[in-house]
XYZ file of C-alpha atoms in Angstrom:
606
model
C 95.450 258.383 117.825
C 95.868 254.585 119.026
C 94.684 251.766 115.799
C 94.691 247.828 117.217
C 95.106 246.047 113.526
C 96.728 242.905 112.639
C 94.730 239.649 110.661
C 94.751 235.534 111.172
C 94.348 233.100 107.983
C 91.634 229.898 107.721
C 89.187 230.419 109.553
C 87.995 226.686 108.031
C 88.557 222.958 108.573
C 86.903 219.951 105.955
C 87.318 216.619 106.220
C 86.822 214.378 102.932
C 85.920 210.954 103.873
C 87.104 208.657 99.794
C 85.231 205.455 99.668
C 86.687 202.657 96.380
C 84.567 199.926 95.767
C 86.036 197.381 92.460
C 84.614 199.208 89.169
C 85.676 199.386 85.294
C 88.966 201.501 84.960
C 89.393 204.929 83.708
C 91.941 206.454 81.473
C 90.738 209.498 80.884
C 92.804 211.002 83.161
C 96.678 212.035 82.092
C 98.631 211.300 85.183
C 102.716 212.952 85.653
C 104.740 210.280 86.190
C 104.687 208.937 89.851
C 100.969 209.870 89.924
C 98.004 207.534 89.971
C 98.216 204.662 88.583
C 95.060 202.916 86.331
C 93.714 199.597 87.292
C 92.287 200.106 90.681
C 88.938 201.725 89.602
C 87.105 204.492 90.416
C 86.071 206.414 93.315
C 83.327 207.322 95.752
C 83.673 210.522 97.799
C 81.890 211.948 100.136
C 82.911 215.448 102.137
C 81.878 216.327 105.682
C 82.068 219.921 107.512
C 81.675 219.915 111.102
C 81.115 223.429 113.574
C 83.802 224.456 115.838
C 84.033 227.088 118.972
C 86.465 229.979 119.074
C 90.647 230.355 118.763
C 92.096 232.810 121.498
C 92.849 236.522 121.218
C 95.883 237.596 120.165
C 96.734 241.920 121.428
C 98.451 244.500 119.777
C 99.142 242.724 116.024
C 101.540 244.002 113.486
C 100.331 242.949 110.828
C 100.636 238.922 109.410
C 99.370 235.907 109.305
C 98.203 236.365 112.981
C 95.815 239.148 114.856
C 93.129 240.225 116.883
C 92.129 236.813 117.819
C 89.315 235.568 115.990
C 84.959 234.662 115.576
C 82.614 232.730 115.011
C 80.835 233.185 112.263
C 76.901 233.277 112.203
C 74.985 230.690 110.949
C 73.792 232.004 107.837
C 78.285 232.912 106.987
C 78.366 228.856 108.166
C 75.843 227.460 106.125
C 77.117 224.730 103.457
C 74.820 223.182 100.096
C 76.774 222.625 96.992
C 80.523 221.583 97.443
C 83.429 220.888 94.662
C 86.214 218.589 94.700
C 89.736 218.879 92.330
C 91.560 216.713 92.667
C 95.024 215.885 91.033
C 98.515 214.092 91.363
C 99.173 213.926 94.752
C 103.245 214.189 94.102
C 102.944 217.563 92.213
C 101.386 220.342 95.198
C 99.116 223.976 94.806
C 102.229 225.048 93.826
C 103.480 223.038 90.777
C 103.217 223.186 87.112
C 99.783 224.915 86.358
C 99.417 222.032 83.458
C 98.785 219.267 85.400
C 95.664 217.659 84.287
C 92.667 217.631 87.231
C 89.328 216.316 87.722
C 86.319 218.508 89.244
C 83.389 215.752 91.387
C 80.276 218.098 92.149
C 78.611 217.298 94.921
C 74.953 219.273 94.646
C 73.379 218.236 97.695
C 75.056 219.066 101.440
C 73.386 218.711 104.091
C 72.805 218.895 108.075
C 73.482 215.818 110.713
C 73.748 215.690 114.479
C 77.655 213.458 114.756
C 75.776 212.240 118.617
C 78.087 214.493 120.168
C 76.283 217.852 119.988
C 78.015 219.450 117.309
C 76.463 220.884 113.658
C 77.513 218.807 110.721
C 77.659 218.841 106.732
C 77.591 215.737 104.954
C 77.665 215.636 100.462
C 75.898 212.971 99.515
C 78.217 210.433 98.043
C 79.647 210.762 94.096
C 81.587 208.685 92.274
C 84.710 210.278 90.630
C 86.627 209.157 87.689
C 89.140 208.760 88.596
C 91.663 205.771 89.266
C 92.771 205.038 92.466
C 96.475 205.848 94.525
C 97.142 209.669 95.490
C 95.867 212.492 95.232
C 95.755 215.726 96.055
C 93.286 218.166 96.382
C 91.631 222.077 96.487
C 88.275 222.834 97.130
C 85.067 224.797 97.081
C 81.972 224.751 99.247
C 79.332 226.761 97.458
C 79.912 227.247 94.312
C 76.202 228.200 93.279
C 75.006 228.225 89.902
C 78.377 229.086 88.320
C 80.099 226.279 87.191
C 83.006 227.514 85.597
C 84.843 224.495 85.167
C 82.237 222.771 83.374
C 82.905 225.282 80.064
C 86.538 224.123 80.638
C 87.960 221.316 79.290
C 89.974 219.428 79.292
C 90.693 221.408 83.091
C 94.736 221.866 84.290
C 95.610 223.229 87.640
C 96.688 226.723 86.715
C 92.867 227.373 85.294
C 91.953 226.154 89.072
C 93.682 227.994 90.316
C 93.661 231.610 88.542
C 90.206 231.409 88.277
C 88.598 234.704 88.849
C 85.278 234.327 90.866
C 82.782 237.893 91.280
C 80.200 235.938 93.049
C 81.477 235.020 96.813
C 78.095 235.154 98.278
C 74.167 236.419 97.916
C 72.230 239.254 98.559
C 68.464 238.571 98.572
C 66.221 241.800 100.388
C 63.699 240.451 102.630
C 60.155 241.702 102.795
C 60.931 244.599 106.024
C 63.667 246.265 103.376
C 66.394 244.571 105.204
C 69.506 242.491 103.219
C 70.113 238.518 103.634
C 73.470 237.257 103.370
C 74.317 233.311 102.208
C 76.172 231.054 100.273
C 79.367 232.509 101.408
C 82.373 230.571 98.716
C 84.513 229.379 100.670
C 87.540 228.094 99.108
C 91.353 225.549 100.284
C 93.332 227.269 102.285
C 96.463 225.688 102.528
C 97.513 222.670 101.290
C 95.514 218.995 102.623
C 96.671 217.904 105.585
C 97.879 214.286 103.926
C 97.117 213.444 100.213
C 94.334 211.093 99.495
C 94.420 208.168 98.889
C 92.438 206.049 96.857
C 93.063 202.415 97.247
C 92.012 199.164 99.459
C 89.356 201.528 100.857
C 86.320 200.623 101.554
C 83.094 202.066 102.960
C 83.434 200.505 106.126
C 87.026 201.951 106.172
C 87.018 204.841 103.821
C 90.190 206.811 103.044
C 90.089 210.173 104.084
C 92.135 213.983 104.354
C 91.587 217.141 105.921
C 91.298 220.409 103.973
C 91.929 224.176 105.100
C 88.528 226.329 103.504
C 87.927 229.884 103.802
C 85.749 232.355 102.883
C 86.580 234.921 99.673
C 84.654 237.051 101.713
C 85.455 239.484 104.400
C 82.404 241.631 106.481
C 83.047 245.092 107.669
C 81.217 246.545 111.089
C 81.170 248.871 113.672
C 80.173 249.612 116.698
C 79.341 254.312 117.443
C 76.769 253.944 120.422
C 75.520 256.956 122.297
C 75.800 259.885 121.233
C 80.002 261.986 120.655
C 81.006 265.124 121.787
C 82.927 267.447 119.446
C 86.640 268.533 120.657
C 86.276 271.052 117.865
C 86.591 274.339 119.909
C 83.923 275.885 117.317
C 81.692 274.301 118.546
C 81.819 273.598 122.244
C 78.142 272.180 123.054
C 77.323 270.456 119.577
C 77.330 266.746 119.487
C 76.939 263.924 116.806
C 75.127 260.761 116.269
C 76.133 258.189 114.144
C 73.043 256.742 112.085
C 74.706 254.344 110.283
C 77.448 253.539 107.216
C 78.266 252.151 104.099
C 80.842 250.011 102.463
C 82.909 252.997 100.140
C 85.381 251.210 97.564
C 83.250 248.725 97.253
C 85.682 245.900 95.454
C 83.858 244.259 93.461
C 85.048 242.809 90.594
C 86.885 239.457 91.762
C 89.618 237.898 93.611
C 91.530 234.505 91.963
C 89.633 231.233 93.308
C 92.741 230.816 96.189
C 94.594 234.049 97.704
C 98.583 234.141 96.559
C 101.193 235.908 98.030
C 104.369 238.039 96.526
C 106.997 239.900 98.107
C 106.649 241.672 94.195
C 103.147 243.179 93.838
C 103.268 243.820 90.705
C 103.170 239.945 89.834
C 100.330 237.817 89.522
C 102.157 234.687 88.425
C 105.684 232.930 87.841
C 107.996 231.980 90.313
C 107.706 235.494 92.406
C 103.808 234.011 93.728
C 103.021 231.257 96.111
C 99.924 229.866 96.488
C 98.336 229.318 100.134
C 101.489 231.578 101.103
C 100.822 233.203 104.130
C 101.370 236.389 104.758
C 105.671 237.445 106.362
C 106.348 239.894 108.807
C 109.737 240.659 109.519
C 111.894 241.527 113.555
C 110.052 244.642 114.056
C 106.129 242.806 112.899
C 105.669 244.272 109.582
C 104.764 242.822 106.807
C 107.195 241.915 104.236
C 104.691 240.380 101.440
C 101.318 241.561 99.678
C 98.594 239.381 98.993
C 97.950 240.150 95.143
C 94.865 240.209 94.125
C 93.600 240.083 90.111
C 94.253 243.880 89.484
C 96.607 244.638 92.218
C 100.303 245.214 89.945
C 97.431 248.437 87.857
C 95.486 249.578 91.000
C 98.624 252.571 90.293
C 98.292 256.496 90.058
C 98.116 256.719 86.366
C 95.064 254.385 85.950
C 93.576 256.569 89.097
C 92.934 259.736 87.164
C 89.541 258.840 86.005
C 89.603 262.380 83.828
C 92.731 261.091 81.045
C 92.099 257.723 81.304
C 89.147 256.539 80.346
C 90.027 252.078 80.661
C 93.720 249.812 81.729
C 91.136 246.850 82.082
C 88.591 244.814 81.058
C 85.384 243.266 83.161
C 82.922 240.897 82.176
C 83.644 241.934 77.611
C 83.918 245.643 79.044
C 86.806 247.944 79.057
C 86.575 250.109 83.159
C 89.073 252.691 84.441
C 89.670 252.177 88.658
C 85.838 253.122 88.765
C 85.101 249.670 87.335
C 86.010 247.727 90.172
C 83.839 248.080 92.558
C 80.340 248.583 93.626
C 77.799 251.045 91.503
C 76.980 253.710 93.498
C 80.049 253.048 96.046
C 83.468 254.731 94.144
C 83.786 257.565 96.038
C 85.337 259.792 93.152
C 82.870 259.297 90.477
C 79.824 259.390 92.999
C 77.371 261.691 93.581
C 78.018 265.185 95.275
C 74.338 264.932 96.108
C 74.056 265.016 99.995
C 70.387 264.314 99.975
C 71.920 260.713 97.888
C 74.019 260.189 100.156
C 71.517 260.437 102.664
C 69.441 257.095 101.019
C 72.611 255.402 101.171
C 73.600 254.598 104.878
C 72.913 251.295 106.821
C 72.181 250.939 110.390
C 73.571 247.752 110.491
C 73.097 244.421 111.483
C 72.754 244.166 114.887
C 76.086 240.732 115.667
C 77.243 239.770 118.950
C 80.922 239.462 118.812
C 81.165 236.162 121.217
C 84.266 237.112 122.415
C 83.717 240.426 124.407
C 79.717 239.764 124.304
C 79.235 242.750 122.718
C 76.901 244.215 120.214
C 78.283 245.201 116.540
C 76.769 246.313 113.604
C 77.533 244.461 110.797
C 77.492 246.990 107.465
C 77.944 244.373 104.588
C 81.097 242.212 103.112
C 83.660 243.060 100.350
C 86.168 241.080 97.893
C 90.013 241.573 98.427
C 91.556 244.415 98.063
C 95.098 244.880 97.624
C 97.590 247.376 95.986
C 101.394 248.304 96.326
C 103.019 250.572 99.487
C 104.078 253.325 97.057
C 100.204 252.958 95.443
C 98.185 253.238 98.453
C 95.279 255.831 97.355
C 92.059 256.874 98.952
C 90.921 256.287 94.807
C 91.874 252.253 95.809
C 91.417 252.193 99.253
C 87.935 250.400 100.441
C 86.227 252.188 103.800
C 83.390 252.814 105.700
C 81.547 256.456 105.035
C 79.298 257.469 108.690
C 76.537 259.237 108.354
C 75.831 261.207 111.583
C 73.029 263.378 112.681
C 74.640 266.603 113.665
C 73.544 269.477 116.537
C 75.423 272.225 116.728
C 74.395 273.273 119.990
C 74.868 276.953 121.308
C 76.863 277.075 118.090
C 73.517 277.611 116.332
C 70.924 279.992 118.058
C 66.756 279.066 116.936
C 68.334 275.546 114.851
C 65.883 273.489 114.680
C 67.514 268.989 114.410
C 66.483 268.292 111.789
C 66.725 270.770 109.146
C 69.443 271.534 106.535
C 71.657 274.626 107.647
C 75.025 275.713 106.130
C 78.509 275.622 107.320
C 81.072 279.208 105.555
C 84.765 277.841 106.972
C 83.918 277.129 110.361
C 80.439 278.603 111.502
C 77.240 277.788 110.998
C 73.925 278.949 109.653
C 69.955 278.090 110.194
C 69.399 280.193 106.257
C 71.516 282.162 103.541
C 70.219 285.080 104.996
C 71.296 284.780 107.870
C 75.343 283.627 106.595
C 75.259 286.993 104.794
C 73.631 289.396 107.163
C 75.975 288.233 110.037
C 79.204 287.235 107.026
C 78.382 291.391 105.845
C 76.735 292.881 109.324
C 73.458 293.639 108.580
C 70.741 292.660 110.156
C 68.288 292.218 107.946
C 70.304 291.797 104.910
C 66.490 290.841 102.718
C 66.451 294.147 103.208
C 69.627 295.542 102.944
C 70.383 294.184 99.277
C 65.543 294.380 98.219
C 66.606 298.651 99.141
C 70.141 298.685 97.301
C 68.277 296.783 93.475
C 65.948 299.536 94.032
C 68.818 302.669 93.991
C 70.418 300.953 91.237
C 68.442 300.409 88.906
C 69.064 303.889 88.995
C 72.478 304.140 88.516
C 74.800 301.831 85.711
C 76.046 299.013 85.779
C 79.564 300.212 87.053
C 77.629 301.263 90.186
C 76.144 296.989 90.523
C 79.361 295.905 90.155
C 80.634 298.641 92.721
C 77.970 297.218 94.740
C 79.199 293.210 94.749
C 82.884 294.702 95.242
C 81.723 296.521 98.477
C 80.368 293.275 100.256
C 83.000 292.180 102.614
C 81.623 288.290 101.871
C 79.820 286.483 99.040
C 80.231 283.421 99.432
C 76.924 282.279 97.639
C 78.303 284.328 94.270
C 76.058 287.182 93.908
C 78.617 288.381 91.686
C 78.947 285.663 89.289
C 74.669 286.021 89.347
C 74.326 290.025 88.121
C 76.981 289.792 85.830
C 75.133 287.165 83.728
C 72.416 289.491 84.378
C 74.865 292.456 82.727
C 75.282 289.426 79.887
C 71.970 289.316 78.399
C 70.745 293.180 79.660
C 70.617 294.815 76.042
C 73.234 298.228 75.946
C 73.743 299.920 79.340
C 70.592 301.484 79.480
C 69.013 298.514 80.830
C 69.663 298.250 84.231
C 66.651 299.284 84.839
C 65.108 296.916 83.316
C 66.821 293.776 84.304
C 66.796 295.080 88.187
C 62.492 295.161 87.730
C 61.724 291.497 89.081
C 65.481 291.262 91.622
C 64.334 290.371 95.062
C 66.069 288.901 97.555
C 63.528 285.748 96.876
C 64.162 285.995 94.056
C 68.071 285.068 93.538
C 67.206 282.473 95.969
C 65.282 280.734 93.212
C 67.743 280.685 91.640
C 69.992 278.273 93.189
C 67.014 276.693 94.374
C 65.937 277.699 97.824
C 62.757 278.421 98.979
C 63.247 280.024 102.515
C 59.750 281.050 103.045
C 59.660 278.129 105.864
C 63.059 277.014 107.419
C 61.042 274.632 107.929
C 63.825 271.510 105.981
C 64.510 270.808 104.102
C 64.470 274.557 102.170
C 65.837 273.427 99.280
C 62.945 272.552 97.057
C 62.558 274.739 94.073
C 65.407 272.344 92.790
C 67.461 269.644 92.956
C 69.747 269.978 96.059
C 72.795 268.366 94.068
C 72.897 271.701 92.069
C 71.837 273.354 94.957
C 74.573 272.625 96.928
C 77.398 272.395 94.046
C 76.862 275.994 93.122
C 77.325 277.198 96.842
C 80.751 275.205 96.951
C 81.910 276.567 93.653
C 81.639 279.964 93.902
C 82.914 279.433 97.883
C 85.963 278.086 96.539
C 84.907 275.052 98.792
C 83.964 276.424 102.227
C 80.220 276.892 101.786
C 78.691 273.416 102.663
C 75.499 272.615 102.718
C 74.090 270.270 105.452
C 71.310 268.446 104.146
C 68.552 268.040 106.653
C 71.705 268.692 109.814
C 73.605 265.346 108.620
C 77.485 265.497 108.290
C 79.685 262.155 107.178
C 82.651 260.014 108.185
C 85.331 258.553 106.322
C 87.702 255.644 108.062
C 89.725 254.017 105.892
C 89.989 249.326 106.716
C 93.409 248.622 107.771
C 94.920 245.060 107.423
C 98.161 246.023 109.966
C 99.276 249.860 111.123
C 102.891 250.501 111.119
C 101.467 253.843 113.297
C 103.165 256.482 111.675
C 101.113 259.755 110.147
C 103.295 260.541 108.164
C 104.038 256.871 106.048
C 101.571 253.834 104.757
C 103.070 251.198 105.210
C 103.028 247.227 103.192
C 99.286 246.606 103.558
C 98.185 249.131 105.576
C 95.661 250.170 104.037
C 93.717 246.855 102.540
C 91.696 244.620 102.792
C 91.918 240.849 102.612
C 89.416 237.636 102.797
C 88.372 235.538 105.697
C 88.979 238.568 107.263
C 86.295 240.842 109.881
C 86.950 243.690 109.151
C 85.171 245.974 113.638
C 85.366 249.615 113.525
C 84.522 250.335 117.169
C 84.625 254.642 117.404
C 86.023 255.606 119.162
C 85.270 260.276 119.088
C 84.372 262.583 117.537
C 87.331 265.376 116.145
C 84.972 268.124 114.948
C 82.114 268.579 112.229
C 81.395 265.891 109.531
C 81.511 266.668 105.579
C 78.715 267.503 104.279
C 79.097 264.677 101.534
C 81.252 261.993 102.555
C 85.193 263.587 101.985
C 88.404 263.760 103.811
C 86.841 264.229 106.441
C 87.828 260.933 108.427
C 86.881 260.035 112.215
C 89.174 259.010 115.904
C 87.862 255.023 115.686
C 89.601 251.531 117.065
C 90.171 248.596 114.636
C 90.683 245.006 115.241
C 90.661 242.294 112.370
C 90.009 239.044 112.999
C 90.264 235.758 111.283
C 86.489 233.740 110.904
C 86.299 230.305 112.776
C 83.691 227.721 111.389
C 84.833 224.710 110.436
C 86.978 222.908 111.974
C 88.545 218.494 111.064
C 85.269 215.810 112.045
C 87.004 212.629 110.343
C 83.633 210.596 109.784
C 83.692 206.402 109.980
C 81.162 206.527 107.124
């Protein structure tokens, strides 16, 4: 299987123009030695953001900061409405002392305007910053929304900004037609400014300027699955599937650090082992040598992934949570529903998005947050993936099948009904008549005769033996066999499973819940009998951030999601029928990990 994976880093640039005016001095800000000096007056600051085009692409990536190229964002992904700049001493880098004082400057109004050269431009209002003249470093956040967390922290220090965990990285609203609109993408600094911000001797006509790279905290997930895919499994020679939609599973939403950090040690979150604004390094073989660290990378281990033995290992929003609590409700695969009916409503066809590089249409599934694990702790209990829903067309493997109807699979065999399955497995043309006649004979016998009948069945995936054992337990003595079996028919037995075959039109399972029926059949057959509700099947693709070209080992950062990347999954082929619910059945795909390109430097003479 050929996978193409890699990433890039910074996607945006921001130009900051600062204007100083003569006014009263401020001594509110504590500055380290050699930092900004008092006596110069307060500064007026304005931010500008300018659109730019995409860059070239790179082929056959292995990992690290470079990747499959860059892609321009959609208009909603580019739009900036508000911004905040965190100013601190210019002689301190972002990796400097956590106790460095910080002054926030919030911009409530950002408006689009032309720059005179036909490029879209976003410009903030001019704001006065309560700082003295001197040189400043800064961290910038665009679209912080209504969460002005910095206003609750006083005094505010560099460590507070670096270590802030942000849960909201975009806004999702439901349109009248049921589709989802995504706006207000949070973007934060991706690197140190190209130069410090010098707030001295500048004027409105000749402002001080600097440039800051910014990147979105979100990652986007797209897919392509054009047309019908023929099944390669010889058991279903002329079968095919059509991909209907997908959903993000293990959709991480516990939160991300405000700015990206890397480390060679995935168990370290802060300190000298961590580099803020660090790049993803690779070795001579092109494979990653360090990790992007999210707030829970160190805690994602096999012990904490055991939901049966672990109630909680961390706290989010004041509540203790286990591994499932790190992900969007309903998206965590291993604590989610095993109800085929429930899964049938979870998928989205996606929103069409055209890749400007190849002009191909992709389907945007949605957005997710950064999600990484240590190399030796990579597991499907933590990885983020895509679950695909497909309509299965069995072809000649299931004679008489009506498209869209529920069918069953036992081993490799496909069956239109449970009656047809039991008949074929036990070599009985009419299994219902065979069963009803046997019950009539058993009414004059003993429970030992009933047991012998069950033992004589070549296959019993529906659990007839267990059913009769339950009846015996309810009976009063050996003489109660006839009375107990008076109302037992094949139709009555199917009703105990929630199945009615009097009309084989969909969904068959109409006397109970689909999840109960599926669970009963799955358990009675040791997992061999699957219920394909409405003929739907499911596949999984675990998102890859890099690729070690090994099917037996996991590389560093191989199964990971990193901010400001677009994970584009192109379905290439389908090997066999999928699961009746998302499980370990995987799909074949090519993956391209592309960096968003939105905004670049624009220095404005304001």
